[in-house]
mmCIF file of C-alpha atoms and ligand atoms in Angstrom:
data_model
loop_
_atom_site.group_PDB
_atom_site.id
_atom_site.type_symbol
_atom_site.label_atom_id
_atom_site.label_comp_id
_atom_site.label_asym_id
_atom_site.label_seq_id
_atom_site.Cartn_x
_atom_site.Cartn_y
_atom_site.Cartn_z
ATOM 1 C CA LYS A 2 -10.152 21.215 6.646
ATOM 2 C CA ASN A 3 -9.050 17.605 7.316
ATOM 3 C CA ARG A 4 -7.254 16.032 4.344
ATOM 4 C CA VAL A 5 -8.854 12.793 3.252
ATOM 5 C CA ALA A 6 -6.491 9.848 2.841
ATOM 6 C CA LEU A 7 -7.364 6.414 1.433
ATOM 7 C CA VAL A 8 -5.304 3.535 2.813
ATOM 8 C CA THR A 9 -5.809 0.189 1.126
ATOM 9 C CA GLY A 10 -5.261 -2.974 3.117
ATOM 10 C CA ALA A 11 -5.871 -1.173 6.385
ATOM 11 C CA SER A 12 -7.135 -4.233 8.232
ATOM 12 C CA VAL A 13 -3.775 -5.548 9.509
ATOM 13 C CA GLY A 14 -0.021 -5.141 9.150
ATOM 14 C CA ILE A 15 1.544 -2.049 7.469
ATOM 15 C CA GLY A 16 -1.813 -0.658 6.308
ATOM 16 C CA ALA A 17 -3.286 -0.711 9.803
ATOM 17 C CA ALA A 18 -0.138 1.015 11.272
ATOM 18 C CA VAL A 19 -0.227 3.660 8.468
ATOM 19 C CA ALA A 20 -3.931 4.296 9.006
ATOM 20 C CA ARG A 21 -3.401 4.737 12.717
ATOM 21 C CA ALA A 22 -0.478 7.139 12.246
ATOM 22 C CA LEU A 23 -2.410 9.285 9.790
ATOM 23 C CA VAL A 24 -5.376 9.508 12.192
ATOM 24 C CA GLN A 25 -2.881 10.495 14.899
ATOM 25 C CA HIS A 26 -1.711 13.257 12.557
ATOM 26 C CA GLY A 27 -5.306 14.509 12.176
ATOM 27 C CA LEU A 28 -6.296 13.137 8.816
ATOM 28 C CA LYS A 29 -9.644 11.794 7.900
ATOM 29 C CA VAL A 30 -8.696 8.254 6.839
ATOM 30 C CA VAL A 31 -10.775 5.866 4.757
ATOM 31 C CA GLY A 32 -9.330 2.456 5.448
ATOM 32 C CA CYS A 33 -10.393 -0.396 3.188
ATOM 33 C CA ALA A 34 -9.967 -4.190 3.071
ATOM 34 C CA ARG A 35 -12.141 -7.254 2.910
ATOM 35 C CA SER A 36 -11.977 -7.824 6.768
ATOM 36 C CA VAL A 37 -13.743 -4.621 7.581
ATOM 37 C CA ASP A 38 -14.422 -5.854 11.155
ATOM 38 C CA LYS A 39 -10.737 -5.422 11.933
ATOM 39 C CA ILE A 40 -10.806 -1.858 10.599
ATOM 40 C CA GLU A 41 -13.837 -1.123 12.751
ATOM 41 C CA LYS A 42 -11.982 -2.371 15.797
ATOM 42 C CA LEU A 43 -9.014 -0.094 14.927
ATOM 43 C CA ALA A 44 -11.307 2.851 14.337
ATOM 44 C CA ALA A 45 -12.812 2.346 17.822
ATOM 45 C CA GLU A 46 -9.242 2.213 19.304
ATOM 46 C CA CYS A 47 -8.293 5.512 17.536
ATOM 47 C CA GLU A 48 -11.467 7.153 18.810
ATOM 48 C CA SER A 49 -10.951 6.113 22.448
ATOM 49 C CA ALA A 50 -7.287 7.186 22.262
ATOM 50 C CA GLY A 51 -8.637 10.695 21.386
ATOM 51 C CA TYR A 52 -6.593 11.064 18.178
ATOM 52 C CA PRO A 53 -7.428 14.249 16.277
ATOM 53 C CA GLY A 54 -8.350 12.487 12.974
ATOM 54 C CA VAL A 55 -10.853 9.760 12.231
ATOM 55 C CA LEU A 56 -10.779 6.376 10.674
ATOM 56 C CA ILE A 57 -13.663 5.373 8.457
ATOM 57 C CA PRO A 58 -13.875 1.642 7.619
ATOM 58 C CA TYR A 59 -14.861 0.572 4.140
ATOM 59 C CA LYS A 60 -15.321 -2.989 2.932
ATOM 60 C CA CYS A 61 -13.752 -3.522 -0.470
ATOM 61 C CA ASP A 62 -12.315 -6.479 -2.382
ATOM 62 C CA LEU A 63 -9.635 -4.757 -4.451
ATOM 63 C CA SER A 64 -9.479 -7.584 -6.990
ATOM 64 C CA VAL A 65 -12.951 -6.462 -8.200
ATOM 65 C CA GLU A 66 -12.848 -3.240 -10.134
ATOM 66 C CA GLU A 67 -16.576 -2.438 -9.558
ATOM 67 C CA GLU A 68 -15.949 -2.571 -5.778
ATOM 68 C CA ILE A 69 -13.066 -0.065 -6.137
ATOM 69 C CA LEU A 70 -15.205 2.315 -8.280
ATOM 70 C CA SER A 71 -18.139 2.114 -5.730
ATOM 71 C CA MET A 72 -15.678 2.992 -2.967
ATOM 72 C CA PHE A 73 -14.412 6.043 -4.787
ATOM 73 C CA SER A 74 -17.939 7.125 -5.545
ATOM 74 C CA ALA A 75 -18.941 6.690 -1.846
ATOM 75 C CA ILE A 76 -15.895 8.702 -0.786
ATOM 76 C CA LYS A 77 -16.967 11.485 -3.228
ATOM 77 C CA THR A 78 -20.449 11.564 -1.864
ATOM 78 C CA LEU A 79 -19.548 11.399 1.824
ATOM 79 C CA HIS A 80 -16.145 13.164 2.011
ATOM 80 C CA GLN A 81 -15.802 15.110 -1.272
ATOM 81 C CA GLY A 82 -12.819 13.088 -2.502
ATOM 82 C CA VAL A 83 -9.297 11.809 -1.887
ATOM 83 C CA ASP A 84 -6.249 14.006 -1.176
ATOM 84 C CA VAL A 85 -3.788 11.252 -0.301
ATOM 85 C CA CYS A 86 -3.854 7.738 -1.689
ATOM 86 C CA ILE A 87 -1.782 5.058 -0.031
ATOM 87 C CA ASN A 88 -1.691 1.897 -2.178
ATOM 88 C CA ASN A 89 -0.589 -0.579 0.442
ATOM 89 C CA ALA A 90 -2.673 -3.762 -0.095
ATOM 90 C CA GLY A 91 -0.609 -6.561 -1.524
ATOM 91 C CA LEU A 92 0.048 -10.228 -1.304
ATOM 92 C CA ALA A 93 2.481 -12.955 -2.231
ATOM 93 C CA ARG A 94 1.473 -16.472 -3.212
ATOM 94 C CA PRO A 95 4.054 -19.289 -3.461
ATOM 95 C CA GLU A 96 3.772 -19.918 -7.238
ATOM 96 C CA PRO A 97 7.145 -20.616 -8.907
ATOM 97 C CA LEU A 98 7.531 -19.765 -12.603
ATOM 98 C CA LEU A 99 8.096 -23.350 -13.683
ATOM 99 C CA SER A 100 5.212 -24.923 -11.743
ATOM 100 C CA GLY A 101 2.952 -22.189 -10.365
ATOM 101 C CA LYS A 102 -0.824 -22.002 -10.825
ATOM 102 C CA THR A 103 -2.150 -19.308 -13.173
ATOM 103 C CA GLU A 104 -4.866 -18.439 -10.642
ATOM 104 C CA GLY A 105 -2.267 -17.541 -8.012
ATOM 105 C CA TRP A 106 -0.396 -15.335 -10.509
ATOM 106 C CA ARG A 107 -3.664 -13.676 -11.541
ATOM 107 C CA THR A 108 -4.538 -12.825 -7.934
ATOM 108 C CA MET A 109 -1.164 -11.128 -7.472
ATOM 109 C CA ILE A 110 -1.637 -9.210 -10.735
ATOM 110 C CA ASP A 111 -5.171 -8.151 -9.712
ATOM 111 C CA VAL A 112 -4.186 -6.789 -6.209
ATOM 112 C CA ASN A 113 -0.525 -5.825 -6.589
ATOM 113 C CA ILE A 114 -0.740 -4.211 -10.021
ATOM 114 C CA LEU A 115 -4.274 -3.625 -11.283
ATOM 115 C CA ALA A 116 -5.811 -2.377 -8.005
ATOM 116 C CA VAL A 117 -2.878 -0.073 -7.528
ATOM 117 C CA THR A 118 -3.360 1.384 -11.017
ATOM 118 C CA ILE A 119 -7.136 1.723 -10.763
ATOM 119 C CA CYS A 120 -6.868 3.370 -7.376
ATOM 120 C CA THR A 121 -4.219 5.747 -8.730
ATOM 121 C CA ARG A 122 -6.349 6.761 -11.628
ATOM 122 C CA GLU A 123 -9.436 7.281 -9.475
ATOM 123 C CA ALA A 124 -7.505 9.185 -6.877
ATOM 124 C CA TYR A 125 -5.957 11.489 -9.500
ATOM 125 C CA GLN A 126 -9.340 12.128 -11.123
ATOM 126 C CA SER A 127 -10.727 12.940 -7.677
ATOM 127 C CA MET A 128 -7.937 15.433 -7.041
ATOM 128 C CA LYS A 129 -8.233 16.939 -10.482
ATOM 129 C CA GLU A 130 -11.945 17.613 -10.375
ATOM 130 C CA ARG A 131 -11.506 19.493 -6.992
ATOM 131 C CA ASN A 132 -8.301 21.298 -8.066
ATOM 132 C CA VAL A 133 -6.318 19.586 -5.367
ATOM 133 C CA ASP A 134 -2.757 20.468 -6.383
ATOM 134 C CA ASP A 135 -0.964 19.124 -3.267
ATOM 135 C CA GLY A 136 -2.195 15.577 -3.468
ATOM 136 C CA HIS A 137 0.084 12.575 -2.905
ATOM 137 C CA ILE A 138 0.056 8.986 -4.133
ATOM 138 C CA ILE A 139 2.234 6.594 -2.184
ATOM 139 C CA ASN A 140 2.688 3.030 -3.306
ATOM 140 C CA ILE A 141 3.949 0.459 -0.800
ATOM 141 C CA ASN A 142 6.374 -1.395 -2.976
ATOM 142 C CA SER A 143 9.098 -3.898 -1.851
ATOM 143 C CA MET A 144 12.828 -4.483 -2.114
ATOM 144 C CA SER A 145 11.562 -7.336 -4.358
ATOM 145 C CA GLY A 146 10.674 -4.621 -6.806
ATOM 146 C CA HIS A 147 14.321 -3.732 -7.153
ATOM 147 C CA ARG A 148 16.143 -7.082 -7.272
ATOM 148 C CA VAL A 149 15.325 -10.723 -7.773
ATOM 149 C CA VAL A 150 16.221 -12.927 -4.847
ATOM 150 C CA PRO A 151 17.047 -16.557 -5.387
ATOM 151 C CA ASP A 152 13.814 -17.898 -3.942
ATOM 152 C CA SER A 153 11.406 -19.365 -6.473
ATOM 153 C CA VAL A 154 8.311 -18.928 -4.311
ATOM 154 C CA VAL A 155 8.544 -15.114 -4.659
ATOM 155 C CA HIS A 156 9.708 -14.737 -8.259
ATOM 156 C CA PHE A 157 6.238 -13.876 -9.586
ATOM 157 C CA TYR A 158 5.564 -11.652 -6.584
ATOM 158 C CA SER A 159 8.835 -9.895 -7.358
ATOM 159 C CA ALA A 160 7.694 -9.347 -10.923
ATOM 160 C CA THR A 161 4.513 -7.621 -9.717
ATOM 161 C CA LYS A 162 6.589 -5.333 -7.503
ATOM 162 C CA TYR A 163 8.940 -4.507 -10.428
ATOM 163 C CA ALA A 164 5.677 -3.318 -12.036
ATOM 164 C CA VAL A 165 5.018 -1.026 -9.054
ATOM 165 C CA THR A 166 8.490 0.454 -9.520
ATOM 166 C CA ALA A 167 7.738 1.266 -13.203
ATOM 167 C CA LEU A 168 4.180 2.442 -12.374
ATOM 168 C CA THR A 169 5.414 4.900 -9.753
ATOM 169 C CA GLU A 170 8.040 6.438 -12.050
ATOM 170 C CA GLY A 171 5.632 6.539 -14.981
ATOM 171 C CA LEU A 172 3.056 8.175 -12.744
ATOM 172 C CA ARG A 173 5.557 10.779 -11.629
ATOM 173 C CA GLN A 174 6.165 11.638 -15.327
ATOM 174 C CA GLU A 175 2.457 11.762 -16.244
ATOM 175 C CA LEU A 176 1.810 14.076 -13.312
ATOM 176 C CA ARG A 177 4.462 16.428 -14.656
ATOM 177 C CA GLU A 178 2.972 16.301 -18.117
ATOM 178 C CA ALA A 179 -0.423 17.079 -16.612
ATOM 179 C CA LYS A 180 1.194 20.192 -14.997
ATOM 180 C CA THR A 181 0.039 19.379 -11.468
ATOM 181 C CA HIS A 182 2.104 19.466 -8.290
ATOM 182 C CA ILE A 183 0.665 16.122 -7.111
ATOM 183 C CA ARG A 184 3.517 13.889 -5.930
ATOM 184 C CA ALA A 185 4.185 10.145 -6.429
ATOM 185 C CA THR A 186 6.409 8.119 -4.072
ATOM 186 C CA CYS A 187 7.042 4.494 -3.422
ATOM 187 C CA ILE A 188 8.379 2.999 -0.200
ATOM 188 C CA SER A 189 10.179 -0.332 -0.583
ATOM 189 C CA PRO A 190 10.713 -2.391 2.512
ATOM 190 C CA GLY A 191 12.732 -5.491 3.155
ATOM 191 C CA LEU A 192 11.341 -7.888 5.698
ATOM 192 C CA VAL A 193 8.557 -6.382 7.808
ATOM 193 C CA GLU A 194 7.111 -8.365 10.754
ATOM 194 C CA THR A 195 3.435 -8.719 9.855
ATOM 195 C CA GLY A 196 1.153 -11.656 8.835
ATOM 196 C CA PHE A 197 2.472 -11.420 5.295
ATOM 197 C CA ALA A 198 4.944 -14.412 5.470
ATOM 198 C CA PHE A 199 2.341 -16.527 7.264
ATOM 199 C CA LYS A 200 0.026 -16.045 4.279
ATOM 200 C CA LEU A 201 2.884 -16.820 1.824
ATOM 201 C CA HIS A 202 3.848 -20.003 3.660
ATOM 202 C CA ALA A 203 0.302 -20.903 4.691
ATOM 203 C CA ASN A 204 1.137 -24.605 4.658
ATOM 204 C CA ASN A 205 4.278 -24.136 6.706
ATOM 205 C CA PRO A 206 3.811 -21.659 9.591
ATOM 206 C CA GLU A 207 7.170 -22.761 11.113
ATOM 207 C CA GLN A 208 8.988 -21.477 8.055
ATOM 208 C CA ALA A 209 7.091 -18.157 8.278
ATOM 209 C CA ALA A 210 7.991 -17.829 11.923
ATOM 210 C CA ALA A 211 11.613 -18.723 11.202
ATOM 211 C CA THR A 212 11.748 -15.943 8.554
ATOM 212 C CA TYR A 213 10.757 -13.386 11.124
ATOM 213 C CA GLU A 214 13.009 -14.826 13.830
ATOM 214 C CA SER A 215 16.134 -14.940 11.633
ATOM 215 C CA ILE A 216 16.827 -11.216 12.050
ATOM 216 C CA ARG A 217 15.448 -8.196 13.782
ATOM 217 C CA CYS A 218 12.816 -7.275 11.176
ATOM 218 C CA LEU A 219 11.245 -3.872 10.387
ATOM 219 C CA LYS A 220 8.046 -3.172 12.272
ATOM 220 C CA ALA A 221 4.821 -1.938 10.638
ATOM 221 C CA GLU A 222 5.368 1.285 12.651
ATOM 222 C CA ASP A 223 8.711 1.867 10.867
ATOM 223 C CA MET A 224 6.769 1.913 7.572
ATOM 224 C CA ALA A 225 4.129 4.282 9.062
ATOM 225 C CA ASN A 226 6.998 6.672 10.104
ATOM 226 C CA ALA A 227 8.312 6.568 6.558
ATOM 227 C CA VAL A 228 4.792 7.484 5.201
ATOM 228 C CA ILE A 229 4.587 10.464 7.657
ATOM 229 C CA TYR A 230 8.052 11.567 6.600
ATOM 230 C CA VAL A 231 7.099 11.463 2.899
ATOM 231 C CA LEU A 232 3.928 13.368 3.512
ATOM 232 C CA SER A 233 5.589 16.005 5.625
ATOM 233 C CA ALA A 234 8.281 16.935 3.015
ATOM 234 C CA PRO A 235 7.792 20.482 1.768
ATOM 235 C CA PRO A 236 5.881 20.953 -1.465
ATOM 236 C CA HIS A 237 8.997 21.315 -3.684
ATOM 237 C CA VAL A 238 10.418 17.980 -2.434
ATOM 238 C CA GLN A 239 9.308 14.816 -4.107
ATOM 239 C CA ILE A 240 10.716 11.656 -2.590
ATOM 240 C CA GLY A 241 10.881 9.102 -5.331
ATOM 241 C CA ASP A 242 11.615 5.919 -3.443
ATOM 242 C CA ILE A 243 12.607 4.997 0.062
ATOM 243 C CA GLN A 244 14.399 1.676 0.270
ATOM 244 C CA MET A 245 14.277 0.467 3.871
ATOM 245 C CA ARG A 246 15.858 -2.833 5.045
ATOM 246 C CA PRO A 247 16.314 -4.349 8.474
ATOM 247 C CA THR A 248 19.928 -3.590 9.427
ATOM 248 C CA GLU A 249 20.748 -7.342 9.584
ATOM 249 C CA GLN A 250 19.079 -8.235 6.207
ATOM 250 C CA MET A 251 21.630 -9.636 3.725
ATOM 251 C CA SER A 252 19.755 -9.681 0.375
HETATM 252 O O1 NJP B 17 0.822 -7.695 4.613
HETATM 253 P P1 NJP B 17 -0.454 -8.297 5.341
HETATM 254 P P2 NJP B 17 1.702 -6.389 4.934
HETATM 255 N N1 NJP B 17 -8.862 -6.678 -1.274
HETATM 256 O O2 NJP B 17 -0.653 -9.606 4.716
HETATM 257 C C1 NJP B 17 -5.095 -6.499 2.142
HETATM 258 C C2 NJP B 17 4.361 -5.045 1.062
HETATM 259 N N2 NJP B 17 5.545 -5.690 1.667
HETATM 260 O O3 NJP B 17 1.072 -5.414 5.778
HETATM 261 O O4 NJP B 17 -8.687 -8.019 2.649
HETATM 262 C C3 NJP B 17 -8.660 -5.831 -0.275
HETATM 263 O O5 NJP B 17 -0.283 -8.207 6.853
HETATM 264 C C4 NJP B 17 -5.392 -7.320 3.437
HETATM 265 O O6 NJP B 17 -6.715 -7.166 3.907
HETATM 266 P P3 NJP B 17 -7.928 -8.301 3.938
HETATM 267 C C5 NJP B 17 3.368 -5.983 0.567
HETATM 268 O O7 NJP B 17 3.637 -6.487 -0.717
HETATM 269 C C6 NJP B 17 5.521 -6.384 2.832
HETATM 270 O O8 NJP B 17 3.080 -6.947 5.355
HETATM 271 O O9 NJP B 17 -8.607 -7.983 5.122
HETATM 272 N N3 NJP B 17 -7.601 -5.875 0.514
HETATM 273 C C7 NJP B 17 -4.408 -6.707 4.415
HETATM 274 O O10 NJP B 17 -5.002 -5.505 5.014
HETATM 275 C C8 NJP B 17 2.131 -5.156 0.603
HETATM 276 O O11 NJP B 17 2.013 -4.417 -0.579
HETATM 277 C C9 NJP B 17 6.673 -6.997 3.308
HETATM 278 O O12 NJP B 17 -7.161 -9.579 3.867
HETATM 279 C C10 NJP B 17 -6.686 -6.893 0.354
HETATM 280 C C11 NJP B 17 -3.250 -6.252 3.529
HETATM 281 O O13 NJP B 17 -3.678 -6.262 2.154
HETATM 282 C C12 NJP B 17 2.348 -4.178 1.728
HETATM 283 O O14 NJP B 17 3.740 -4.268 2.035
HETATM 284 C C13 NJP B 17 7.865 -6.865 2.602
HETATM 285 C C14 NJP B 17 -6.843 -7.816 -0.687
HETATM 286 C C15 NJP B 17 -2.086 -7.195 3.629
HETATM 287 O O15 NJP B 17 -1.635 -7.247 4.963
HETATM 288 C C16 NJP B 17 1.569 -4.526 3.027
HETATM 289 O O16 NJP B 17 1.925 -5.885 3.442
HETATM 290 C C17 NJP B 17 7.839 -6.208 1.408
HETATM 291 C C18 NJP B 17 -7.997 -7.691 -1.538
HETATM 292 N N4 NJP B 17 -8.235 -8.547 -2.517
HETATM 293 C C19 NJP B 17 6.730 -5.616 0.982
HETATM 294 N N5 NJP B 17 -5.814 -8.711 -0.614
HETATM 295 C C20 NJP B 17 6.690 -7.758 4.566
HETATM 296 N N6 NJP B 17 5.672 -7.792 5.403
HETATM 297 O O17 NJP B 17 7.723 -8.374 4.875
HETATM 298 C C21 NJP B 17 -5.024 -8.306 0.391
HETATM 299 O O18 NJP B 17 9.016 -6.114 0.794
HETATM 300 N N7 NJP B 17 -5.588 -7.229 1.004
#
């Protein structure tokens, strides 16, 4: 039987690369994001490449809990449930602590923290009700979840990623208390060349481009390889956190 994986934020960047890699490895992947047209295009590419798995696009705004719950209920109806949950969707808004807008902070909390937690709970419940004991929850974290860099535009983003560090470790403990063998892992990248910095510096695309040109960045495919490595570890091995930086990255 094909394992079912949910990948959030599968429309572009790291999530799209992870979704593609999982389909290449034969999984049935539900990829969600708001721009579902991009996931449909990726699904068609995977199909014409003849990959053994399948990508199923699902439109979902992760900042709306009802949409997340509807998605899990659709997955239950159509594909029984989730065996692997990759919490990848995330964003950074340039909102310093001394002058930022509350709305920007709230959006980061909704997607980077709350959606991760809601998806985790729903994925766990789905695994539990089907007695799936080899499930895996992987959170795409950040090096910003492990240290605070001197750059005010990302301080609040960093705070949300520190939350992901705590959530992943807390989850690992709750899974042990629940006496399951479901595993929890986070993968924490440094700079990855995606559209991420262009959204962060939406008013200054030159700055975003300069960020990516300053060093040889990680590629989204490097992150996908890390996900495959984590999932292929034998059942007694739980990888807690992979910190992965570009070789040339200083901070
Ligand atoms: O970002 P990007 P990455 N509802 O902007 C989705 C972390 N990270 O791939 O809805 C649903 O290319 C969005 O979909 P759409 C980072 O924190 C990155 O680089 O169509 N989906 C898109 O698919 C994040 O956790 C770097 O706009 C929503 C995806 O999220 C993860 O890596 C460094 C959504 C974002 O794609 C992936 O980032 C680092 C919503 N409300 C950590 N809002 C890096 N790139 O340098 C967003 O340390 N999405």
